[in-house]
């Protein structure tokens, strides 16, 4: 009995296919009968026009599709008073990177090289919070690479007009990211101009007549930490001389934690142009502990001269040719002052040198010309100098403390009168 049943099943399979095909054709004919033709082509070749019934008006699907296509082709133009409320209403478009797309790699090569970065005038920002701070401060974006569309929708839509939006795989962002845990969005910005930036109102409200000059700072982590301390203390400006690491290097930006968009930063200055960026009555103070602890304790001038022998590389003299009168001609004379004594009676600028080479001769000359001094942070004898970032933080917040006390005294005197 099994064999005949098998034959019956095999014979039924093609019959089922025919029934399904006929049923499909029947459905097509039924749909065709429901339609109302507007033109009928007769066997003689004549075309007969048919009027549409009054109760069956044409749908407006075609004009809507056309307007939708226009939105996709061109961004939606709105008047200044009519601001879009959603990301879709702006008509923004993004490109999707396909395998082999080298746009991300080519841009990363440029922004991660200092020479190319200065030549192209572009910087790299990574992370949603940092990008949001940059946009709020007025930085101009050029390209955004993102792995999820939600990251772009979080940004202000009015800042994305004319910006290239490219969606890439998260693995591609991870390959080029400097973060341990990449956030899935990277932005290429034009290098910010401190004159055109809009810094937070709270930062400007707490800004102090206190400036910072970085001299030969070459460690990205230290510079980023110093910028963060400068923003926290309320510095009005940070100047970087030639020889310092680029303030817009990705490692410095990461260590700064948004300080780049809270305090004005002027990068890559010659010492001759530094006074042009300072108020006219500014006094320049130098943070330099080299040999000064012994000088303060024993008032031994020879110890100070032993320390300042590191500046001999700037002079073409031999050690035996440098008598007392000769060194008085070119070596700046600066008084030593403890950091906790008053040094903020006038607008002050503090010079912080790198840990390897310390402050430069030009910084001492500038301090001498403005009537400044050397600021000493006492440490236990035998201990080397403090970390540059630590020394900068101590001096900046000490200056803030002194200015706060003066402001309180002034307010108290006014209340008495």
mmCIF file of C-alpha atoms in Angstrom:
data_model
loop_
_atom_site.group_PDB
_atom_site.id
_atom_site.type_symbol
_atom_site.label_atom_id
_atom_site.label_comp_id
_atom_site.label_asym_id
_atom_site.label_seq_id
_atom_site.Cartn_x
_atom_site.Cartn_y
_atom_site.Cartn_z
ATOM 1 C CA UNK A 1 0.000 0.000 0.000
ATOM 2 C CA UNK A 2 2.935 2.340 0.501
ATOM 3 C CA UNK A 3 3.933 2.234 -3.176
ATOM 4 C CA UNK A 4 0.577 3.423 -4.631
ATOM 5 C CA UNK A 5 0.451 6.224 -2.051
ATOM 6 C CA UNK A 6 3.878 7.356 -3.126
ATOM 7 C CA UNK A 7 2.801 7.412 -6.775
ATOM 8 C CA UNK A 8 -0.292 9.428 -5.915
ATOM 9 C CA UNK A 9 1.779 12.022 -4.000
ATOM 10 C CA UNK A 10 4.250 12.418 -6.846
ATOM 11 C CA UNK A 11 1.460 12.815 -9.370
ATOM 12 C CA UNK A 12 -0.226 15.470 -7.257
ATOM 13 C CA UNK A 13 2.802 17.779 -6.971
ATOM 14 C CA UNK A 14 2.686 19.229 -10.510
ATOM 15 C CA UNK A 15 -1.103 19.514 -10.235
ATOM 16 C CA UNK A 16 -0.718 21.675 -7.122
ATOM 17 C CA UNK A 17 1.682 23.978 -8.932
ATOM 18 C CA UNK A 18 -0.776 24.487 -11.785
ATOM 19 C CA UNK A 19 -3.560 25.311 -9.379
ATOM 20 C CA UNK A 20 -1.366 27.875 -7.602
ATOM 21 C CA UNK A 21 -0.375 29.476 -10.893
ATOM 22 C CA UNK A 22 -3.994 29.698 -12.067
ATOM 23 C CA UNK A 23 -5.057 31.127 -8.748
ATOM 24 C CA UNK A 24 -2.375 33.822 -9.045
ATOM 25 C CA UNK A 25 -3.514 34.728 -12.562
ATOM 26 C CA UNK A 26 -7.085 34.906 -11.355
ATOM 27 C CA UNK A 27 -6.106 37.378 -8.675
ATOM 28 C CA UNK A 28 -4.336 39.546 -11.216
ATOM 29 C CA UNK A 29 -7.441 39.602 -13.435
ATOM 30 C CA UNK A 30 -9.601 40.533 -10.464
ATOM 31 C CA UNK A 31 -7.352 43.514 -9.641
ATOM 32 C CA UNK A 32 -7.423 44.557 -13.295
ATOM 33 C CA UNK A 33 -11.226 44.516 -13.361
ATOM 34 C CA UNK A 34 -11.369 46.783 -10.330
ATOM 35 C CA UNK A 35 -9.366 49.501 -12.049
ATOM 36 C CA UNK A 36 -10.975 52.357 -13.933
ATOM 37 C CA UNK A 37 -9.029 52.928 -17.145
ATOM 38 C CA UNK A 38 -8.615 56.470 -18.429
ATOM 39 C CA UNK A 39 -7.770 55.308 -21.942
ATOM 40 C CA UNK A 40 -8.875 52.252 -23.923
ATOM 41 C CA UNK A 41 -6.921 50.984 -26.916
ATOM 42 C CA UNK A 42 -9.369 49.405 -29.377
ATOM 43 C CA UNK A 43 -8.404 46.559 -31.813
ATOM 44 C CA UNK A 44 -8.633 49.049 -34.694
ATOM 45 C CA UNK A 45 -5.893 51.149 -33.140
ATOM 46 C CA UNK A 46 -8.119 53.984 -31.977
ATOM 47 C CA UNK A 47 -7.724 55.373 -28.456
ATOM 48 C CA UNK A 48 -10.879 56.089 -26.524
ATOM 49 C CA UNK A 49 -10.733 58.571 -23.648
ATOM 50 C CA UNK A 50 -12.676 57.683 -20.517
ATOM 51 C CA UNK A 51 -13.744 60.280 -17.988
ATOM 52 C CA UNK A 52 -13.132 59.525 -14.357
ATOM 53 C CA UNK A 53 -16.147 59.192 -12.129
ATOM 54 C CA UNK A 54 -16.860 62.211 -9.887
ATOM 55 C CA UNK A 55 -16.537 60.137 -6.730
ATOM 56 C CA UNK A 56 -13.110 58.825 -7.742
ATOM 57 C CA UNK A 57 -10.693 61.740 -7.790
ATOM 58 C CA UNK A 58 -6.998 61.181 -8.503
ATOM 59 C CA UNK A 59 -4.802 60.705 -5.503
ATOM 60 C CA UNK A 60 -2.084 63.221 -4.606
ATOM 61 C CA UNK A 61 0.575 60.610 -4.077
ATOM 62 C CA UNK A 62 2.604 61.736 -7.062
ATOM 63 C CA UNK A 63 3.039 65.375 -5.950
ATOM 64 C CA UNK A 64 3.988 64.184 -2.453
ATOM 65 C CA UNK A 65 6.594 61.868 -3.876
ATOM 66 C CA UNK A 66 7.918 64.672 -6.007
ATOM 67 C CA UNK A 67 8.261 67.002 -3.011
ATOM 68 C CA UNK A 68 9.955 64.221 -1.077
ATOM 69 C CA UNK A 69 12.427 63.747 -3.900
ATOM 70 C CA UNK A 70 13.108 67.471 -3.881
ATOM 71 C CA UNK A 71 13.846 67.324 -0.148
ATOM 72 C CA UNK A 72 16.300 64.515 -0.725
ATOM 73 C CA UNK A 73 18.070 66.340 -3.520
ATOM 74 C CA UNK A 74 18.290 69.762 -1.878
ATOM 75 C CA UNK A 75 18.386 70.753 1.794
ATOM 76 C CA UNK A 76 15.234 72.366 3.074
ATOM 77 C CA UNK A 77 15.535 76.155 3.021
ATOM 78 C CA UNK A 78 13.852 77.860 5.932
ATOM 79 C CA UNK A 79 13.565 81.472 6.898
ATOM 80 C CA UNK A 80 15.421 82.673 10.007
ATOM 81 C CA UNK A 81 12.133 82.891 11.914
ATOM 82 C CA UNK A 82 11.095 79.371 10.908
ATOM 83 C CA UNK A 83 13.612 77.097 12.602
ATOM 84 C CA UNK A 84 13.320 73.328 12.025
ATOM 85 C CA UNK A 85 12.334 71.346 15.085
ATOM 86 C CA UNK A 86 13.629 67.926 14.052
ATOM 87 C CA UNK A 87 16.579 66.476 12.250
ATOM 88 C CA UNK A 88 14.417 65.137 9.396
ATOM 89 C CA UNK A 89 12.839 68.531 8.667
ATOM 90 C CA UNK A 90 16.199 70.062 7.793
ATOM 91 C CA UNK A 91 16.650 67.772 4.795
ATOM 92 C CA UNK A 92 20.163 66.803 5.880
ATOM 93 C CA UNK A 93 21.741 63.896 4.065
ATOM 94 C CA UNK A 94 24.586 61.557 4.904
ATOM 95 C CA UNK A 95 26.764 59.236 2.884
ATOM 96 C CA UNK A 96 27.410 55.636 3.748
ATOM 97 C CA UNK A 97 30.987 54.473 3.382
ATOM 98 C CA UNK A 98 31.333 51.269 1.395
ATOM 99 C CA UNK A 99 34.147 48.716 1.675
ATOM 100 C CA UNK A 100 37.347 50.230 0.360
ATOM 101 C CA UNK A 101 36.269 53.817 1.083
ATOM 102 C CA UNK A 102 39.431 55.696 2.076
ATOM 103 C CA UNK A 103 37.929 59.014 3.134
ATOM 104 C CA UNK A 104 38.326 58.251 6.831
ATOM 105 C CA UNK A 105 41.923 57.045 6.538
ATOM 106 C CA UNK A 106 43.009 59.960 4.369
ATOM 107 C CA UNK A 107 41.559 62.550 6.757
ATOM 108 C CA UNK A 108 43.005 60.846 9.833
ATOM 109 C CA UNK A 109 46.463 60.876 8.268
ATOM 110 C CA UNK A 110 46.258 64.656 7.911
ATOM 111 C CA UNK A 111 44.884 65.598 11.314
ATOM 112 C CA UNK A 112 47.244 63.303 13.248
ATOM 113 C CA UNK A 113 50.357 64.930 11.793
ATOM 114 C CA UNK A 114 51.338 68.341 13.184
ATOM 115 C CA UNK A 115 52.840 69.590 9.916
ATOM 116 C CA UNK A 116 49.789 68.568 7.904
ATOM 117 C CA UNK A 117 47.498 69.854 10.669
ATOM 118 C CA UNK A 118 49.072 73.309 10.562
ATOM 119 C CA UNK A 119 49.136 73.326 6.770
ATOM 120 C CA UNK A 120 45.518 72.226 6.355
ATOM 121 C CA UNK A 121 44.252 74.171 9.371
ATOM 122 C CA UNK A 122 42.174 71.248 10.652
ATOM 123 C CA UNK A 123 41.900 69.437 13.977
ATOM 124 C CA UNK A 124 40.354 66.188 15.169
ATOM 125 C CA UNK A 125 37.770 66.012 17.951
ATOM 126 C CA UNK A 126 36.376 62.763 19.266
ATOM 127 C CA UNK A 127 33.478 62.078 21.588
ATOM 128 C CA UNK A 128 29.966 63.471 21.825
ATOM 129 C CA UNK A 129 30.587 65.813 24.768
ATOM 130 C CA UNK A 130 33.751 67.335 23.313
ATOM 131 C CA UNK A 131 32.104 67.862 19.926
ATOM 132 C CA UNK A 132 29.067 69.447 21.588
ATOM 133 C CA UNK A 133 31.327 71.837 23.555
ATOM 134 C CA UNK A 134 33.169 72.766 20.373
ATOM 135 C CA UNK A 135 29.957 73.518 18.503
ATOM 136 C CA UNK A 136 28.655 75.587 21.404
ATOM 137 C CA UNK A 137 31.879 77.629 21.436
ATOM 138 C CA UNK A 138 31.572 78.393 17.737
ATOM 139 C CA UNK A 139 34.047 75.941 16.232
ATOM 140 C CA UNK A 140 33.392 75.287 12.539
ATOM 141 C CA UNK A 141 32.868 71.597 11.642
ATOM 142 C CA UNK A 142 33.881 70.208 8.267
ATOM 143 C CA UNK A 143 33.292 66.441 8.372
ATOM 144 C CA UNK A 144 31.647 64.041 10.808
ATOM 145 C CA UNK A 145 32.316 60.298 10.811
ATOM 146 C CA UNK A 146 29.810 58.321 12.861
ATOM 147 C CA UNK A 147 28.727 54.730 13.352
ATOM 148 C CA UNK A 148 25.135 55.343 14.487
ATOM 149 C CA UNK A 149 22.709 57.956 13.231
ATOM 150 C CA UNK A 150 21.568 58.785 16.781
ATOM 151 C CA UNK A 151 24.949 60.384 17.498
ATOM 152 C CA UNK A 152 24.415 62.930 14.730
ATOM 153 C CA UNK A 153 20.818 63.611 15.752
ATOM 154 C CA UNK A 154 22.053 64.636 19.201
ATOM 155 C CA UNK A 155 23.938 67.600 17.699
ATOM 156 C CA UNK A 156 22.330 70.987 16.966
ATOM 157 C CA UNK A 157 20.838 70.801 13.483
ATOM 158 C CA UNK A 158 21.676 74.425 12.695
ATOM 159 C CA UNK A 159 25.385 73.608 13.106
ATOM 160 C CA UNK A 160 25.289 70.798 10.530
ATOM 161 C CA UNK A 161 24.426 72.855 7.445
ATOM 162 C CA UNK A 162 27.076 72.301 4.791
ATOM 163 C CA UNK A 163 28.883 69.626 6.823
ATOM 164 C CA UNK A 164 29.832 66.296 5.235
ATOM 165 C CA UNK A 165 28.178 63.463 7.169
ATOM 166 C CA UNK A 166 29.660 60.016 6.547
ATOM 167 C CA UNK A 167 28.452 56.853 8.232
ATOM 168 C CA UNK A 168 31.193 54.264 8.719
ATOM 169 C CA UNK A 169 31.565 51.007 10.577
ATOM 170 C CA UNK A 170 32.398 51.150 14.260
ATOM 171 C CA UNK A 171 35.440 48.967 13.600
ATOM 172 C CA UNK A 172 36.861 51.657 11.303
ATOM 173 C CA UNK A 173 36.441 54.322 13.980
ATOM 174 C CA UNK A 174 38.014 52.017 16.531
ATOM 175 C CA UNK A 175 41.074 51.520 14.319
ATOM 176 C CA UNK A 176 41.771 55.279 14.171
ATOM 177 C CA UNK A 177 40.576 56.276 17.629
ATOM 178 C CA UNK A 178 42.956 57.269 20.444
ATOM 179 C CA UNK A 179 40.367 56.445 23.096
ATOM 180 C CA UNK A 180 40.301 53.203 25.022
ATOM 181 C CA UNK A 181 36.534 53.038 24.525
ATOM 182 C CA UNK A 182 35.622 54.943 21.328
ATOM 183 C CA UNK A 183 32.259 56.691 21.379
ATOM 184 C CA UNK A 184 31.451 56.136 17.714
ATOM 185 C CA UNK A 185 31.740 59.706 16.409
ATOM 186 C CA UNK A 186 34.709 61.747 15.195
ATOM 187 C CA UNK A 187 34.658 65.303 13.860
ATOM 188 C CA UNK A 188 37.052 67.267 11.694
ATOM 189 C CA UNK A 189 36.972 70.982 12.541
ATOM 190 C CA UNK A 190 38.709 74.064 11.259
ATOM 191 C CA UNK A 191 41.404 75.129 13.715
ATOM 192 C CA UNK A 192 39.626 77.491 16.139
ATOM 193 C CA UNK A 193 40.540 81.161 16.203
ATOM 194 C CA UNK A 194 40.470 82.410 19.834
ATOM 195 C CA UNK A 195 39.299 85.836 18.662
ATOM 196 C CA UNK A 196 36.204 84.395 16.948
ATOM 197 C CA UNK A 197 35.309 81.852 19.607
ATOM 198 C CA UNK A 198 32.355 82.247 21.983
ATOM 199 C CA UNK A 199 33.397 81.044 25.409
ATOM 200 C CA UNK A 200 30.927 80.157 28.192
ATOM 201 C CA UNK A 201 29.433 83.133 30.018
ATOM 202 C CA UNK A 202 30.220 81.600 33.386
ATOM 203 C CA UNK A 203 33.866 81.268 32.386
ATOM 204 C CA UNK A 204 34.030 84.888 31.256
ATOM 205 C CA UNK A 205 32.279 86.011 34.446
ATOM 206 C CA UNK A 206 34.930 84.333 36.617
ATOM 207 C CA UNK A 207 37.859 85.344 34.409
ATOM 208 C CA UNK A 208 40.786 86.841 36.347
ATOM 209 C CA UNK A 209 43.688 89.152 35.381
ATOM 210 C CA UNK A 210 45.871 86.080 35.405
ATOM 211 C CA UNK A 211 47.597 84.588 32.369
ATOM 212 C CA UNK A 212 49.764 81.565 31.717
ATOM 213 C CA UNK A 213 52.780 81.270 29.421
ATOM 214 C CA UNK A 214 53.965 77.765 28.547
ATOM 215 C CA UNK A 215 57.669 77.492 27.735
ATOM 216 C CA UNK A 216 59.139 74.319 26.197
ATOM 217 C CA UNK A 217 56.326 72.087 27.416
ATOM 218 C CA UNK A 218 56.654 68.966 25.297
ATOM 219 C CA UNK A 219 54.611 66.365 27.147
ATOM 220 C CA UNK A 220 51.022 66.179 25.799
ATOM 221 C CA UNK A 221 49.601 64.909 29.071
ATOM 222 C CA UNK A 222 51.190 67.702 31.094
ATOM 223 C CA UNK A 223 50.023 70.401 28.708
ATOM 224 C CA UNK A 224 46.466 69.076 28.686
ATOM 225 C CA UNK A 225 46.408 68.994 32.492
ATOM 226 C CA UNK A 226 47.817 72.534 32.652
ATOM 227 C CA UNK A 227 45.122 73.804 30.301
ATOM 228 C CA UNK A 228 42.502 72.150 32.476
ATOM 229 C CA UNK A 229 43.928 73.827 35.582
ATOM 230 C CA UNK A 230 44.072 77.186 33.781
ATOM 231 C CA UNK A 231 40.385 76.923 32.892
ATOM 232 C CA UNK A 232 39.516 75.895 36.447
ATOM 233 C CA UNK A 233 41.477 78.752 38.008
ATOM 234 C CA UNK A 234 39.888 81.322 35.699
ATOM 235 C CA UNK A 235 42.850 82.312 33.559
ATOM 236 C CA UNK A 236 42.004 84.915 30.968
ATOM 237 C CA UNK A 237 44.456 83.561 28.390
ATOM 238 C CA UNK A 238 47.061 80.838 27.766
ATOM 239 C CA UNK A 239 50.063 81.495 25.517
ATOM 240 C CA UNK A 240 52.226 78.736 24.038
ATOM 241 C CA UNK A 241 55.665 79.575 22.689
ATOM 242 C CA UNK A 242 57.508 77.734 19.955
ATOM 243 C CA UNK A 243 59.001 74.522 21.245
ATOM 244 C CA UNK A 244 55.821 73.455 23.034
ATOM 245 C CA UNK A 245 53.750 70.512 21.927
ATOM 246 C CA UNK A 246 50.833 71.446 19.696
ATOM 247 C CA UNK A 247 47.836 72.410 21.814
ATOM 248 C CA UNK A 248 45.520 70.755 19.261
ATOM 249 C CA UNK A 249 47.230 67.379 19.263
ATOM 250 C CA UNK A 250 44.670 64.644 20.037
ATOM 251 C CA UNK A 251 46.472 63.597 23.250
ATOM 252 C CA UNK A 252 46.500 67.174 24.538
ATOM 253 C CA UNK A 253 42.822 67.614 23.705
ATOM 254 C CA UNK A 254 41.962 64.383 25.477
ATOM 255 C CA UNK A 255 43.882 65.415 28.612
ATOM 256 C CA UNK A 256 42.340 68.908 28.519
ATOM 257 C CA UNK A 257 38.803 67.540 28.957
ATOM 258 C CA UNK A 258 37.152 70.438 27.135
ATOM 259 C CA UNK A 259 39.440 73.218 28.448
ATOM 260 C CA UNK A 260 40.302 74.183 24.860
ATOM 261 C CA UNK A 261 36.806 75.647 24.517
ATOM 262 C CA UNK A 262 36.724 77.388 27.902
ATOM 263 C CA UNK A 263 39.868 79.523 27.842
ATOM 264 C CA UNK A 264 41.536 81.330 24.875
ATOM 265 C CA UNK A 265 44.680 79.534 23.679
ATOM 266 C CA UNK A 266 47.246 81.215 21.435
ATOM 267 C CA UNK A 267 49.592 78.658 19.925
ATOM 268 C CA UNK A 268 53.134 78.665 18.507
ATOM 269 C CA UNK A 269 54.298 82.180 19.450
ATOM 270 C CA UNK A 270 57.741 83.714 19.091
ATOM 271 C CA UNK A 271 59.055 85.309 22.267
ATOM 272 C CA UNK A 272 59.258 88.670 20.508
ATOM 273 C CA UNK A 273 55.489 88.616 19.966
ATOM 274 C CA UNK A 274 54.488 87.455 23.456
ATOM 275 C CA UNK A 275 54.195 91.025 24.885
ATOM 276 C CA UNK A 276 51.708 91.852 22.115
ATOM 277 C CA UNK A 277 49.279 89.339 23.651
ATOM 278 C CA UNK A 278 49.583 90.712 27.202
ATOM 279 C CA UNK A 279 47.981 93.813 28.757
ATOM 280 C CA UNK A 280 50.372 96.798 28.868
ATOM 281 C CA UNK A 281 51.000 96.718 32.650
ATOM 282 C CA UNK A 282 51.379 92.945 32.978
ATOM 283 C CA UNK A 283 54.182 91.609 35.154
ATOM 284 C CA UNK A 284 55.716 88.318 34.143
ATOM 285 C CA UNK A 285 56.725 85.851 36.871
ATOM 286 C CA UNK A 286 58.828 82.764 36.284
ATOM 287 C CA UNK A 287 58.305 79.475 38.117
ATOM 288 C CA UNK A 288 61.890 78.287 38.551
ATOM 289 C CA UNK A 289 63.201 76.334 41.507
ATOM 290 C CA UNK A 290 66.566 75.521 39.971
ATOM 291 C CA UNK A 291 69.228 76.294 42.587
ATOM 292 C CA UNK A 292 66.983 78.853 44.265
ATOM 293 C CA UNK A 293 66.277 76.881 47.413
ATOM 294 C CA UNK A 294 69.906 77.145 48.404
ATOM 295 C CA UNK A 295 69.862 80.818 47.452
ATOM 296 C CA UNK A 296 66.929 81.562 49.719
ATOM 297 C CA UNK A 297 68.362 79.594 52.603
ATOM 298 C CA UNK A 298 71.956 80.827 52.460
ATOM 299 C CA UNK A 299 71.771 83.910 50.170
ATOM 300 C CA UNK A 300 74.679 82.364 48.296
ATOM 301 C CA UNK A 301 74.966 84.059 44.892
ATOM 302 C CA UNK A 302 77.305 81.351 43.614
ATOM 303 C CA UNK A 303 74.592 78.712 43.887
ATOM 304 C CA UNK A 304 72.321 80.790 41.673
ATOM 305 C CA UNK A 305 75.080 81.185 39.123
ATOM 306 C CA UNK A 306 75.708 77.443 39.167
ATOM 307 C CA UNK A 307 72.051 76.883 38.335
ATOM 308 C CA UNK A 308 72.021 79.465 35.572
ATOM 309 C CA UNK A 309 74.954 77.814 33.834
ATOM 310 C CA UNK A 310 72.351 75.825 31.920
ATOM 311 C CA UNK A 311 71.839 78.989 29.836
ATOM 312 C CA UNK A 312 75.415 78.822 28.564
ATOM 313 C CA UNK A 313 74.147 76.989 25.482
ATOM 314 C CA UNK A 314 72.695 80.316 24.371
ATOM 315 C CA UNK A 315 76.057 82.093 24.714
ATOM 316 C CA UNK A 316 79.239 81.475 22.753
ATOM 317 C CA UNK A 317 81.559 81.716 25.716
ATOM 318 C CA UNK A 318 83.812 79.217 27.411
ATOM 319 C CA UNK A 319 83.407 78.696 31.107
ATOM 320 C CA UNK A 320 86.774 80.208 31.988
ATOM 321 C CA UNK A 321 86.029 83.314 29.884
ATOM 322 C CA UNK A 322 82.867 84.143 31.787
ATOM 323 C CA UNK A 323 83.952 86.489 34.526
ATOM 324 C CA UNK A 324 81.617 88.276 36.869
ATOM 325 C CA UNK A 325 81.352 91.432 34.787
ATOM 326 C CA UNK A 326 80.605 89.516 31.582
ATOM 327 C CA UNK A 327 77.761 87.498 32.995
ATOM 328 C CA UNK A 328 76.169 90.635 34.466
ATOM 329 C CA UNK A 329 75.764 91.963 30.943
ATOM 330 C CA UNK A 330 73.501 89.208 29.610
ATOM 331 C CA UNK A 331 72.194 87.129 32.519
ATOM 332 C CA UNK A 332 68.874 88.570 33.775
ATOM 333 C CA UNK A 333 68.730 89.478 37.451
ATOM 334 C CA UNK A 334 65.495 88.425 39.076
ATOM 335 C CA UNK A 335 64.641 88.531 42.747
ATOM 336 C CA UNK A 336 63.372 85.365 44.344
ATOM 337 C CA UNK A 337 59.974 85.376 46.037
ATOM 338 C CA UNK A 338 57.983 82.678 47.768
ATOM 339 C CA UNK A 339 54.888 81.726 45.842
ATOM 340 C CA UNK A 340 52.536 82.438 48.764
ATOM 341 C CA UNK A 341 53.542 86.107 49.056
ATOM 342 C CA UNK A 342 51.580 88.748 47.197
ATOM 343 C CA UNK A 343 52.465 88.879 43.487
ATOM 344 C CA UNK A 344 49.077 89.785 41.960
ATOM 345 C CA UNK A 345 49.039 93.536 42.622
ATOM 346 C CA UNK A 346 49.024 94.015 38.833
ATOM 347 C CA UNK A 347 47.868 91.753 35.982
ATOM 348 C CA UNK A 348 50.225 88.797 36.243
ATOM 349 C CA UNK A 349 51.491 86.192 33.788
ATOM 350 C CA UNK A 350 53.167 83.036 35.047
ATOM 351 C CA UNK A 351 55.767 81.208 32.957
ATOM 352 C CA UNK A 352 55.851 77.415 33.330
ATOM 353 C CA UNK A 353 58.809 75.574 31.811
ATOM 354 C CA UNK A 354 59.167 71.984 30.732
ATOM 355 C CA UNK A 355 60.531 69.362 33.076
ATOM 356 C CA UNK A 356 63.520 68.518 30.900
ATOM 357 C CA UNK A 357 64.917 71.935 29.948
ATOM 358 C CA UNK A 358 63.125 74.254 32.348
ATOM 359 C CA UNK A 359 62.412 77.854 31.469
ATOM 360 C CA UNK A 360 64.250 79.570 28.652
ATOM 361 C CA UNK A 361 66.542 82.569 28.768
ATOM 362 C CA UNK A 362 63.941 84.597 26.853
ATOM 363 C CA UNK A 363 61.423 84.069 29.646
ATOM 364 C CA UNK A 364 63.854 85.455 32.231
ATOM 365 C CA UNK A 365 64.552 88.461 30.031
ATOM 366 C CA UNK A 366 60.838 89.123 29.626
ATOM 367 C CA UNK A 367 60.287 88.852 33.379
ATOM 368 C CA UNK A 368 63.148 91.278 34.038
ATOM 369 C CA UNK A 369 61.798 93.808 31.533
ATOM 370 C CA UNK A 370 58.346 93.809 33.173
ATOM 371 C CA UNK A 371 59.571 93.978 36.777
ATOM 372 C CA UNK A 372 58.661 90.409 37.571
ATOM 373 C CA UNK A 373 60.341 87.887 39.849
ATOM 374 C CA UNK A 374 61.075 84.219 40.255
ATOM 375 C CA UNK A 375 58.405 82.338 42.169
ATOM 376 C CA UNK A 376 59.711 79.673 44.503
ATOM 377 C CA UNK A 377 57.667 76.669 45.658
ATOM 378 C CA UNK A 378 59.659 75.307 48.613
ATOM 379 C CA UNK A 379 60.257 71.577 48.618
ATOM 380 C CA UNK A 380 62.187 69.310 50.932
ATOM 381 C CA UNK A 381 65.950 69.539 50.260
ATOM 382 C CA UNK A 382 67.125 66.760 48.017
ATOM 383 C CA UNK A 383 63.825 66.497 46.168
ATOM 384 C CA UNK A 384 63.887 67.382 42.484
ATOM 385 C CA UNK A 385 61.543 69.943 40.944
ATOM 386 C CA UNK A 386 57.815 69.402 40.903
ATOM 387 C CA UNK A 387 55.895 68.155 37.907
ATOM 388 C CA UNK A 388 55.149 71.018 35.496
ATOM 389 C CA UNK A 389 51.406 70.471 35.691
ATOM 390 C CA UNK A 390 51.538 70.342 39.498
ATOM 391 C CA UNK A 391 53.621 73.523 39.735
ATOM 392 C CA UNK A 392 51.279 75.350 37.349
ATOM 393 C CA UNK A 393 48.222 74.300 39.344
ATOM 394 C CA UNK A 394 49.759 75.462 42.633
ATOM 395 C CA UNK A 395 50.726 78.882 41.266
ATOM 396 C CA UNK A 396 47.492 79.525 39.377
ATOM 397 C CA UNK A 397 45.227 78.675 42.293
ATOM 398 C CA UNK A 398 47.477 80.642 44.648
ATOM 399 C CA UNK A 399 47.041 83.634 42.359
ATOM 400 C CA UNK A 400 43.290 83.065 42.389
ATOM 401 C CA UNK A 401 43.331 82.979 46.202
ATOM 402 C CA UNK A 402 45.225 86.265 46.399
ATOM 403 C CA UNK A 403 42.864 87.974 43.954
ATOM 404 C CA UNK A 404 39.827 86.704 45.862
ATOM 405 C CA UNK A 405 41.170 88.107 49.128
ATOM 406 C CA UNK A 406 41.778 91.484 47.488
ATOM 407 C CA UNK A 407 38.266 91.494 46.056
ATOM 408 C CA UNK A 408 36.800 90.697 49.495
ATOM 409 C CA UNK A 409 38.858 93.456 51.136
ATOM 410 C CA UNK A 410 37.751 95.950 48.493
ATOM 411 C CA UNK A 411 34.104 94.976 48.963
ATOM 412 C CA UNK A 412 34.457 95.294 52.746
ATOM 413 C CA UNK A 413 36.001 98.760 52.478
ATOM 414 C CA UNK A 414 33.192 99.917 50.182
ATOM 415 C CA UNK A 415 30.579 98.689 52.632
ATOM 416 C CA UNK A 416 32.194 100.727 55.449
ATOM 417 C CA UNK A 417 32.030 103.905 53.405
#
